[in-house]
mmCIF file of C-alpha atoms in Angstrom:
data_model
loop_
_atom_site.group_PDB
_atom_site.id
_atom_site.type_symbol
_atom_site.label_atom_id
_atom_site.label_comp_id
_atom_site.label_asym_id
_atom_site.label_seq_id
_atom_site.Cartn_x
_atom_site.Cartn_y
_atom_site.Cartn_z
ATOM 1 C CA UNK I 19 52.934 50.665 -51.044
ATOM 2 C CA UNK I 20 55.600 52.158 -53.312
ATOM 3 C CA UNK I 21 54.138 50.197 -56.200
ATOM 4 C CA UNK I 22 50.753 51.837 -55.637
ATOM 5 C CA UNK I 23 52.216 55.323 -55.282
ATOM 6 C CA UNK I 24 54.372 55.004 -58.375
ATOM 7 C CA UNK I 25 51.779 53.386 -60.589
ATOM 8 C CA UNK I 26 50.939 56.238 -62.978
ATOM 9 C CA UNK I 27 47.594 54.631 -63.782
ATOM 10 C CA UNK I 28 46.424 54.905 -60.161
ATOM 11 C CA UNK I 29 43.802 57.584 -59.515
ATOM 12 C CA UNK I 30 43.234 59.997 -56.651
ATOM 13 C CA UNK I 31 40.057 61.638 -57.994
ATOM 14 C CA UNK I 32 37.205 61.162 -55.523
ATOM 15 C CA UNK I 33 34.429 63.274 -57.006
ATOM 16 C CA UNK I 34 31.815 60.531 -56.768
ATOM 17 C CA UNK I 35 32.678 59.567 -53.189
ATOM 18 C CA UNK I 36 33.009 63.164 -52.003
ATOM 19 C CA UNK I 37 29.744 64.262 -53.576
ATOM 20 C CA UNK I 38 27.956 61.415 -51.809
ATOM 21 C CA UNK I 39 29.596 62.374 -48.501
ATOM 22 C CA UNK I 40 29.552 66.166 -48.663
ATOM 23 C CA UNK I 41 26.932 67.128 -51.247
ATOM 24 C CA UNK I 42 27.799 69.536 -54.038
ATOM 25 C CA UNK I 43 28.779 72.415 -51.740
ATOM 26 C CA UNK I 44 31.904 74.507 -51.018
ATOM 27 C CA UNK I 45 33.890 71.835 -49.180
ATOM 28 C CA UNK I 46 33.205 69.386 -52.028
ATOM 29 C CA UNK I 47 34.364 71.985 -54.538
ATOM 30 C CA UNK I 48 37.526 72.571 -52.533
ATOM 31 C CA UNK I 49 38.564 68.946 -52.257
ATOM 32 C CA UNK I 50 37.991 68.386 -55.976
ATOM 33 C CA UNK I 51 39.528 71.629 -57.314
ATOM 34 C CA UNK I 52 43.067 71.695 -55.899
ATOM 35 C CA UNK I 53 45.830 69.353 -56.978
ATOM 36 C CA UNK I 54 45.548 67.004 -53.986
ATOM 37 C CA UNK I 55 42.657 64.976 -55.411
ATOM 38 C CA UNK I 56 43.285 65.702 -59.099
ATOM 39 C CA UNK I 57 44.891 63.345 -61.590
ATOM 40 C CA UNK I 58 47.049 64.342 -64.561
ATOM 41 C CA UNK I 59 46.908 66.505 -66.559
ATOM 42 C CA UNK I 60 45.064 68.828 -64.106
ATOM 43 C CA UNK I 61 47.358 67.828 -61.218
ATOM 44 C CA UNK I 62 50.499 68.529 -63.241
ATOM 45 C CA UNK I 63 49.167 71.859 -64.540
ATOM 46 C CA UNK I 64 48.442 73.178 -61.037
ATOM 47 C CA UNK I 65 51.559 71.762 -59.392
ATOM 48 C CA UNK I 66 53.748 73.334 -62.063
ATOM 49 C CA UNK I 67 52.596 76.837 -61.046
ATOM 50 C CA UNK I 68 53.421 76.502 -57.327
ATOM 51 C CA UNK I 69 56.393 74.130 -57.542
ATOM 52 C CA UNK I 70 59.033 76.920 -57.851
ATOM 53 C CA UNK I 71 58.223 78.029 -54.285
ATOM 54 C CA UNK I 72 59.159 74.612 -52.892
ATOM 55 C CA UNK I 73 62.414 73.846 -54.684
ATOM 56 C CA UNK I 74 65.496 73.425 -52.526
ATOM 57 C CA UNK I 75 66.954 76.757 -53.649
ATOM 58 C CA UNK I 76 63.716 78.667 -53.005
ATOM 59 C CA UNK I 77 63.313 77.128 -49.573
ATOM 60 C CA UNK I 78 66.894 77.888 -48.573
ATOM 61 C CA UNK I 79 66.258 81.587 -49.231
ATOM 62 C CA UNK I 80 63.818 81.442 -46.301
ATOM 63 C CA UNK I 81 66.514 80.275 -43.870
ATOM 64 C CA UNK I 82 67.242 83.730 -42.445
ATOM 65 C CA UNK I 83 63.551 84.453 -41.891
ATOM 66 C CA UNK I 84 62.993 81.061 -40.244
ATOM 67 C CA UNK I 85 66.052 81.567 -38.046
ATOM 68 C CA UNK I 86 64.789 84.963 -36.891
ATOM 69 C CA UNK I 87 61.293 83.654 -36.255
ATOM 70 C CA UNK I 88 62.647 80.748 -34.189
ATOM 71 C CA UNK I 89 64.676 83.185 -32.082
ATOM 72 C CA UNK I 90 61.520 85.249 -31.441
ATOM 73 C CA UNK I 91 59.610 82.161 -30.345
ATOM 74 C CA UNK I 92 62.508 81.036 -28.139
ATOM 75 C CA UNK I 93 62.624 84.434 -26.440
ATOM 76 C CA UNK I 94 58.918 84.218 -25.722
ATOM 77 C CA UNK I 95 59.256 80.649 -24.423
ATOM 78 C CA UNK I 96 62.166 81.672 -22.180
ATOM 79 C CA UNK I 97 60.058 84.403 -20.640
ATOM 80 C CA UNK I 98 57.052 82.093 -20.115
ATOM 81 C CA UNK I 99 59.003 79.085 -18.756
ATOM 82 C CA UNK I 100 55.769 77.046 -18.675
ATOM 83 C CA UNK I 101 53.824 76.886 -21.922
ATOM 84 C CA UNK I 102 51.841 74.800 -24.348
ATOM 85 C CA UNK I 103 54.565 73.873 -26.822
ATOM 86 C CA UNK I 104 52.042 73.284 -29.618
ATOM 87 C CA UNK I 105 50.238 76.620 -29.316
ATOM 88 C CA UNK I 106 53.167 78.757 -28.194
ATOM 89 C CA UNK I 107 55.923 77.395 -30.439
ATOM 90 C CA UNK I 108 55.222 74.553 -32.882
ATOM 91 C CA UNK I 109 52.250 76.362 -34.443
ATOM 92 C CA UNK I 110 53.828 79.807 -34.606
ATOM 93 C CA UNK I 111 56.749 78.952 -36.865
ATOM 94 C CA UNK I 112 55.165 77.100 -39.818
ATOM 95 C CA UNK I 113 52.036 79.268 -39.955
ATOM 96 C CA UNK I 114 54.133 82.447 -40.226
ATOM 97 C CA UNK I 115 56.350 80.890 -42.920
ATOM 98 C CA UNK I 116 53.454 79.680 -45.064
ATOM 99 C CA UNK I 117 51.626 83.023 -44.707
ATOM 100 C CA UNK I 118 54.780 84.685 -46.055
ATOM 101 C CA UNK I 119 54.987 82.242 -48.985
ATOM 102 C CA UNK I 120 51.284 82.580 -49.730
ATOM 103 C CA UNK I 121 51.296 86.381 -49.555
ATOM 104 C CA UNK I 122 48.906 87.110 -46.664
ATOM 105 C CA UNK I 123 49.518 88.876 -43.313
ATOM 106 C CA UNK I 124 51.115 86.774 -40.598
ATOM 107 C CA UNK I 125 48.659 88.148 -38.043
ATOM 108 C CA UNK I 126 45.829 86.407 -39.907
ATOM 109 C CA UNK I 127 47.485 83.009 -39.498
ATOM 110 C CA UNK I 128 45.464 81.746 -36.548
ATOM 111 C CA UNK I 129 42.167 82.720 -38.166
ATOM 112 C CA UNK I 130 43.125 80.930 -41.381
ATOM 113 C CA UNK I 131 44.287 77.901 -39.408
ATOM 114 C CA UNK I 132 40.907 77.566 -37.679
ATOM 115 C CA UNK I 133 39.147 77.686 -41.047
ATOM 116 C CA UNK I 134 41.602 75.271 -42.637
ATOM 117 C CA UNK I 135 41.271 72.757 -39.813
ATOM 118 C CA UNK I 136 37.513 72.529 -40.401
ATOM 119 C CA UNK I 137 38.073 72.051 -44.130
ATOM 120 C CA UNK I 138 40.587 69.257 -43.536
ATOM 121 C CA UNK I 139 38.647 67.511 -40.779
ATOM 122 C CA UNK I 140 35.916 66.288 -43.147
ATOM 123 C CA UNK I 141 38.479 64.017 -44.817
ATOM 124 C CA UNK I 142 38.396 61.770 -41.745
ATOM 125 C CA UNK I 143 36.233 58.642 -41.803
ATOM 126 C CA UNK I 144 32.694 58.877 -40.426
ATOM 127 C CA UNK I 145 32.406 62.616 -39.787
ATOM 128 C CA UNK I 146 29.070 64.090 -38.713
ATOM 129 C CA UNK I 147 26.795 66.306 -40.765
ATOM 130 C CA UNK I 148 27.626 69.131 -38.372
ATOM 131 C CA UNK I 149 31.311 68.708 -39.234
ATOM 132 C CA UNK I 150 30.485 68.742 -42.955
ATOM 133 C CA UNK I 151 28.364 71.879 -42.549
ATOM 134 C CA UNK I 152 31.239 73.521 -40.659
ATOM 135 C CA UNK I 153 33.550 72.566 -43.531
ATOM 136 C CA UNK I 154 31.226 74.197 -46.068
ATOM 137 C CA UNK I 155 31.048 77.398 -44.010
ATOM 138 C CA UNK I 156 34.803 77.513 -43.441
ATOM 139 C CA UNK I 157 35.529 77.051 -47.149
ATOM 140 C CA UNK I 158 33.228 79.951 -48.024
ATOM 141 C CA UNK I 159 34.837 82.173 -45.389
ATOM 142 C CA UNK I 160 38.356 81.278 -46.549
ATOM 143 C CA UNK I 161 37.498 82.046 -50.182
ATOM 144 C CA UNK I 162 35.932 85.370 -49.191
ATOM 145 C CA UNK I 163 39.106 86.228 -47.258
ATOM 146 C CA UNK I 164 41.367 85.463 -50.239
ATOM 147 C CA UNK I 165 39.454 87.255 -53.004
ATOM 148 C CA UNK I 166 40.658 90.796 -52.159
ATOM 149 C CA UNK I 167 44.301 89.628 -52.331
ATOM 150 C CA UNK I 168 43.667 88.124 -55.748
ATOM 151 C CA UNK I 169 41.974 91.319 -56.967
ATOM 152 C CA UNK I 170 44.913 93.396 -55.704
ATOM 153 C CA UNK I 171 47.369 91.149 -57.533
ATOM 154 C CA UNK I 172 45.368 91.446 -60.757
ATOM 155 C CA UNK I 173 45.468 95.238 -60.481
ATOM 156 C CA UNK I 174 49.265 95.405 -60.199
ATOM 157 C CA UNK I 175 50.983 96.321 -63.485
ATOM 158 C CA UNK I 176 54.358 95.198 -62.095
ATOM 159 C CA UNK I 177 53.199 91.840 -60.759
ATOM 160 C CA UNK I 178 56.187 89.643 -59.840
ATOM 161 C CA UNK I 179 55.323 85.909 -59.947
ATOM 162 C CA UNK I 180 58.235 85.135 -57.623
ATOM 163 C CA UNK I 181 56.862 87.280 -54.770
ATOM 164 C CA UNK I 182 54.337 84.795 -53.416
ATOM 165 C CA UNK I 183 51.947 82.047 -54.455
ATOM 166 C CA UNK I 184 48.972 84.352 -54.997
ATOM 167 C CA UNK I 185 51.054 86.491 -57.361
ATOM 168 C CA UNK I 186 52.330 83.403 -59.170
ATOM 169 C CA UNK I 187 48.853 82.052 -59.840
ATOM 170 C CA UNK I 188 47.436 85.423 -60.896
ATOM 171 C CA UNK I 189 50.449 85.907 -63.172
ATOM 172 C CA UNK I 190 49.773 82.503 -64.737
ATOM 173 C CA UNK I 191 46.165 83.553 -65.270
ATOM 174 C CA UNK I 192 47.301 86.814 -66.928
ATOM 175 C CA UNK I 193 49.664 84.890 -69.186
ATOM 176 C CA UNK I 194 46.735 82.872 -70.459
ATOM 177 C CA UNK I 195 47.505 79.658 -68.588
ATOM 178 C CA UNK I 196 44.570 77.376 -67.936
ATOM 179 C CA UNK I 197 43.596 78.259 -64.368
ATOM 180 C CA UNK I 198 40.239 79.457 -63.072
ATOM 181 C CA UNK I 199 39.599 81.808 -60.160
ATOM 182 C CA UNK I 200 38.112 78.950 -58.156
ATOM 183 C CA UNK I 201 41.257 76.905 -58.763
ATOM 184 C CA UNK I 202 43.383 79.823 -57.558
ATOM 185 C CA UNK I 203 41.292 80.136 -54.395
ATOM 186 C CA UNK I 204 41.290 76.432 -53.629
ATOM 187 C CA UNK I 205 45.015 76.060 -54.353
ATOM 188 C CA UNK I 206 45.710 78.895 -51.880
ATOM 189 C CA UNK I 207 43.678 77.099 -49.215
ATOM 190 C CA UNK I 208 45.473 73.836 -49.986
ATOM 191 C CA UNK I 209 48.904 75.485 -49.786
ATOM 192 C CA UNK I 210 48.167 77.089 -46.430
ATOM 193 C CA UNK I 211 46.767 73.889 -44.946
ATOM 194 C CA UNK I 212 49.539 71.715 -46.317
ATOM 195 C CA UNK I 213 52.223 74.222 -45.444
ATOM 196 C CA UNK I 214 51.736 74.360 -41.708
ATOM 197 C CA UNK I 215 49.534 71.569 -40.330
ATOM 198 C CA UNK I 216 51.906 68.650 -40.795
ATOM 199 C CA UNK I 217 55.012 70.640 -39.792
ATOM 200 C CA UNK I 218 53.312 71.771 -36.585
ATOM 201 C CA UNK I 219 52.487 68.126 -35.910
ATOM 202 C CA UNK I 220 56.032 67.024 -36.738
ATOM 203 C CA UNK I 221 57.552 69.370 -34.166
ATOM 204 C CA UNK I 222 54.903 68.799 -31.493
ATOM 205 C CA UNK I 223 54.772 65.008 -31.660
ATOM 206 C CA UNK I 224 58.512 64.943 -32.359
ATOM 207 C CA UNK I 225 59.382 66.767 -29.141
ATOM 208 C CA UNK I 226 56.925 64.590 -27.237
ATOM 209 C CA UNK I 227 58.698 61.521 -28.632
ATOM 210 C CA UNK I 228 62.087 62.892 -27.634
ATOM 211 C CA UNK I 229 60.816 63.468 -24.087
ATOM 212 C CA UNK I 230 59.949 59.766 -23.991
ATOM 213 C CA UNK I 231 63.539 59.013 -25.056
ATOM 214 C CA UNK I 232 65.773 61.308 -22.931
ATOM 215 C CA UNK I 233 68.821 59.310 -24.004
ATOM 216 C CA UNK I 234 68.213 60.539 -27.560
ATOM 217 C CA UNK I 235 68.053 64.156 -26.384
ATOM 218 C CA UNK I 236 71.444 63.729 -24.676
ATOM 219 C CA UNK I 237 72.835 62.014 -27.740
ATOM 220 C CA UNK I 238 71.648 64.844 -30.029
ATOM 221 C CA UNK I 239 73.195 67.472 -27.748
ATOM 222 C CA UNK I 240 76.490 65.575 -27.650
ATOM 223 C CA UNK I 241 76.527 64.789 -31.374
ATOM 224 C CA UNK I 242 75.037 67.750 -33.292
ATOM 225 C CA UNK I 243 76.403 66.280 -36.507
ATOM 226 C CA UNK I 244 73.539 63.763 -36.317
ATOM 227 C CA UNK I 245 71.107 66.551 -37.282
ATOM 228 C CA UNK I 246 70.110 65.279 -40.759
ATOM 229 C CA UNK I 247 69.612 61.736 -39.465
ATOM 230 C CA UNK I 248 67.672 62.976 -36.442
ATOM 231 C CA UNK I 249 65.247 64.982 -38.590
ATOM 232 C CA UNK I 250 64.573 62.023 -40.898
ATOM 233 C CA UNK I 251 64.051 59.760 -37.888
ATOM 234 C CA UNK I 252 61.554 62.159 -36.329
ATOM 235 C CA UNK I 253 59.699 62.378 -39.644
ATOM 236 C CA UNK I 254 59.543 58.560 -39.724
ATOM 237 C CA UNK I 255 58.636 58.250 -36.065
ATOM 238 C CA UNK I 256 55.844 60.858 -36.186
ATOM 239 C CA UNK I 257 54.491 60.217 -39.718
ATOM 240 C CA UNK I 258 52.208 63.291 -39.570
ATOM 241 C CA UNK I 259 50.075 62.116 -42.500
ATOM 242 C CA UNK I 260 48.534 58.785 -41.514
ATOM 243 C CA UNK I 261 46.257 57.932 -44.442
ATOM 244 C CA UNK I 262 46.212 58.326 -48.218
ATOM 245 C CA UNK I 263 44.214 56.639 -50.956
ATOM 246 C CA UNK I 264 44.441 55.374 -54.528
ATOM 247 C CA UNK I 265 42.025 53.717 -56.918
ATOM 248 C CA UNK I 266 43.624 51.118 -59.139
ATOM 249 C CA UNK I 267 42.807 50.994 -62.843
ATOM 250 C CA UNK I 268 44.737 47.792 -63.475
ATOM 251 C CA UNK I 269 46.097 44.884 -61.488
ATOM 252 C CA UNK I 270 48.982 45.948 -59.273
ATOM 253 C CA UNK I 271 51.421 43.385 -57.906
ATOM 254 C CA UNK I 272 52.468 43.841 -54.269
ATOM 255 C CA UNK I 273 54.557 41.506 -52.057
ATOM 256 C CA UNK I 274 51.436 39.974 -50.526
ATOM 257 C CA UNK I 275 49.657 39.327 -53.828
ATOM 258 C CA UNK I 276 47.749 41.200 -56.505
ATOM 259 C CA UNK I 277 45.372 44.133 -56.028
ATOM 260 C CA UNK I 278 42.604 43.920 -58.647
ATOM 261 C CA UNK I 279 41.700 46.764 -60.965
ATOM 262 C CA UNK I 280 39.054 49.265 -59.795
ATOM 263 C CA UNK I 281 39.942 48.795 -56.099
ATOM 264 C CA UNK I 282 39.910 51.621 -53.564
ATOM 265 C CA UNK I 283 43.084 51.219 -51.529
ATOM 266 C CA UNK I 284 43.781 52.958 -48.206
ATOM 267 C CA UNK I 285 47.505 53.581 -47.820
ATOM 268 C CA UNK I 286 49.031 54.117 -44.375
ATOM 269 C CA UNK I 287 52.506 55.703 -44.446
ATOM 270 C CA UNK I 288 52.553 55.381 -40.651
ATOM 271 C CA UNK I 289 52.219 51.594 -40.856
ATOM 272 C CA UNK I 290 54.938 51.390 -43.492
ATOM 273 C CA UNK I 291 57.238 53.460 -41.299
ATOM 274 C CA UNK I 292 56.838 50.938 -38.457
ATOM 275 C CA UNK I 293 57.468 47.881 -40.645
ATOM 276 C CA UNK I 294 59.810 45.554 -38.771
ATOM 277 C CA UNK I 295 60.928 44.037 -42.090
ATOM 278 C CA UNK I 296 62.478 47.394 -43.005
ATOM 279 C CA UNK I 297 63.368 49.016 -39.673
ATOM 280 C CA UNK I 298 65.129 47.537 -36.657
ATOM 281 C CA UNK I 299 63.124 48.294 -33.513
ATOM 282 C CA UNK I 300 60.594 50.331 -35.541
ATOM 283 C CA UNK I 301 58.697 51.562 -32.467
ATOM 284 C CA UNK I 302 61.871 52.973 -30.973
ATOM 285 C CA UNK I 303 63.383 56.381 -31.669
ATOM 286 C CA UNK I 304 66.965 56.282 -32.949
ATOM 287 C CA UNK I 305 68.248 59.685 -34.092
ATOM 288 C CA UNK I 306 71.247 58.047 -35.742
ATOM 289 C CA UNK I 307 69.173 55.588 -37.762
ATOM 290 C CA UNK I 308 70.618 54.857 -41.184
ATOM 291 C CA UNK I 309 69.579 53.888 -43.681
ATOM 292 C CA UNK I 310 66.124 55.343 -43.094
ATOM 293 C CA UNK I 311 63.905 54.610 -46.066
ATOM 294 C CA UNK I 312 60.765 56.118 -44.534
ATOM 295 C CA UNK I 313 57.693 56.910 -46.617
ATOM 296 C CA UNK I 314 56.285 59.813 -44.613
ATOM 297 C CA UNK I 315 56.213 62.111 -47.641
ATOM 298 C CA UNK I 316 54.758 59.574 -50.049
ATOM 299 C CA UNK I 317 56.206 58.844 -53.475
ATOM 300 C CA UNK I 318 55.418 59.234 -57.139
ATOM 301 C CA UNK I 319 53.829 62.280 -58.774
ATOM 302 C CA UNK I 320 51.862 63.142 -55.618
ATOM 303 C CA UNK I 321 54.917 63.182 -53.341
ATOM 304 C CA UNK I 322 54.610 65.966 -50.739
ATOM 305 C CA UNK I 323 55.559 69.243 -52.432
ATOM 306 C CA UNK I 324 56.489 70.876 -49.114
ATOM 307 C CA UNK I 325 58.967 68.278 -47.884
ATOM 308 C CA UNK I 326 62.044 70.570 -48.242
ATOM 309 C CA UNK I 327 60.252 73.247 -46.216
ATOM 310 C CA UNK I 328 59.264 70.855 -43.427
ATOM 311 C CA UNK I 329 62.827 69.554 -43.211
ATOM 312 C CA UNK I 330 64.309 73.051 -43.110
ATOM 313 C CA UNK I 331 61.959 74.364 -40.422
ATOM 314 C CA UNK I 332 62.478 71.326 -38.191
ATOM 315 C CA UNK I 333 66.254 71.319 -38.719
ATOM 316 C CA UNK I 334 66.506 74.949 -37.580
ATOM 317 C CA UNK I 335 63.943 74.896 -34.758
ATOM 318 C CA UNK I 336 64.581 71.633 -32.922
ATOM 319 C CA UNK I 337 68.383 71.935 -32.458
ATOM 320 C CA UNK I 338 67.922 75.509 -31.208
ATOM 321 C CA UNK I 339 65.349 74.337 -28.671
ATOM 322 C CA UNK I 340 67.655 71.610 -27.360
ATOM 323 C CA UNK I 341 70.611 74.012 -27.203
ATOM 324 C CA UNK I 342 68.684 76.901 -25.646
ATOM 325 C CA UNK I 343 67.069 74.940 -22.824
ATOM 326 C CA UNK I 344 69.115 72.754 -20.504
ATOM 327 C CA UNK I 345 65.994 71.036 -19.205
ATOM 328 C CA UNK I 346 62.709 70.308 -20.969
ATOM 329 C CA UNK I 347 60.001 68.351 -19.206
ATOM 330 C CA UNK I 348 56.284 67.809 -19.527
ATOM 331 C CA UNK I 349 54.206 69.750 -17.015
ATOM 332 C CA UNK I 350 50.928 68.027 -17.894
ATOM 333 C CA UNK I 351 49.398 65.323 -20.054
ATOM 334 C CA UNK I 352 49.765 65.669 -23.831
ATOM 335 C CA UNK I 353 46.470 65.661 -25.736
ATOM 336 C CA UNK I 354 46.280 64.280 -29.257
ATOM 337 C CA UNK I 355 43.973 65.770 -31.869
ATOM 338 C CA UNK I 356 40.746 63.948 -32.670
ATOM 339 C CA UNK I 357 41.915 63.237 -36.185
ATOM 340 C CA UNK I 358 42.610 59.877 -37.818
ATOM 341 C CA UNK I 359 44.183 61.314 -40.970
ATOM 342 C CA UNK I 360 46.658 63.790 -39.479
ATOM 343 C CA UNK I 361 48.582 62.770 -36.364
ATOM 344 C CA UNK I 362 49.180 65.738 -34.157
ATOM 345 C CA UNK I 363 48.971 67.053 -30.626
ATOM 346 C CA UNK I 364 46.313 69.523 -29.587
ATOM 347 C CA UNK I 365 48.311 70.333 -26.455
ATOM 348 C CA UNK I 366 51.774 69.645 -25.052
ATOM 349 C CA UNK I 367 52.359 71.413 -21.716
ATOM 350 C CA UNK I 368 56.068 71.772 -20.962
ATOM 351 C CA UNK I 369 58.343 73.380 -18.393
ATOM 352 C CA UNK I 370 61.614 74.849 -19.639
ATOM 353 C CA UNK I 371 64.868 75.794 -17.942
ATOM 354 C CA UNK I 372 67.528 77.795 -19.829
#
C-alpha cells in the first residue's frame, strides 16, 4: 500500500470514470476541479495555497478556540444528560472550526454539511441516479452560497491572506497565480467537507469503540499521559476514510507480487490498519499501543492535509469528555451511516453522569 501511495507516477485523476458515472454536470466538475482527484502540477499548485492553514503552527493557534468550543459543548451535554453524541457533540466541534478556517459563519455549518454530504456520497460504489442528481443540485447550491464571500474578498483593499482560506485563494488570484473562480469554489467545498466529516466520524466511532472497551476508558483516566498514543490508536481503530484509489502507470512491486501498469487499484487504509502482520490483536483497542504505524491519513503527496487539525481537536475533546463525565453509557443502538467510503455513525445515543 505504501508503495502505491508513494509512487509519484501513480495517478488519481478520474475524469473519464466520473464523466461516465455522473455526466458532465456540477458534481463531476467538483470532483475533477479540487486537488483531491488532481495530479501534479495542478494538485501541487492548489495544495500550496491552502497548506499554510494546516501547518502545525497554524493549527496550534486554534487551540484556545477549540478549547472554548469544547467547553460550550460539554456544558450543553451536561444540561441534556441524554443526547445523540454525534449530532450534539461530535458534529458541533469540527464544523465550527472548519467554518472559522474557511471564513464563513458558524451558524451556516449544518446547512453546508447537508450539501457537502450529498456531494461526497456519490463517490460510493453503485449510487443511484437520484443520488447523483442530488449531488449535482447540492454542488450548485454550495457554489451559489460561496460566491458572495468571494466577491466580498475581492472588493477588500486590505485583504489579508492569513485570515481564512477564501481570502488566501482570492489573494492568490489577485497576485496573478493560476487559479480560476471555479477552482476557488470547489476547493472551498473540498476544504469544508474534508475538514469536518472525518473528524466527526473519528470522535463518534472512537467513543463508541471506547464504550466497547471500558477497561481502556479506565486506563485513560488513570494514565492521562497516554493521550498521544490513545489518539493515534483511535485513528487506527476507526480509520474514518475506508477507500482510496490509484491508477498505475508502470509496474509496481508489492509484497504479494507485481501490479501491472494501467491498473485501477482500490486502496483500503482500514484493511491495512487491521493487518495482523503489523499489529498485535489488530481488532482490539489498546490506547497504549506503540509503535503504531497506522495508515489512516494515507501517505505520499496526497497525504491528508488536515491531519494536524484532526489530532488537535480529538486530543482536546476526548480527554475533556472522559474527565467531565464520571459515567458514559449508551442509551440506545448506534446507527452507522450508509456509506462505504467514509466510516461514521449517523447516531450514537448516550447517557451521561457528571
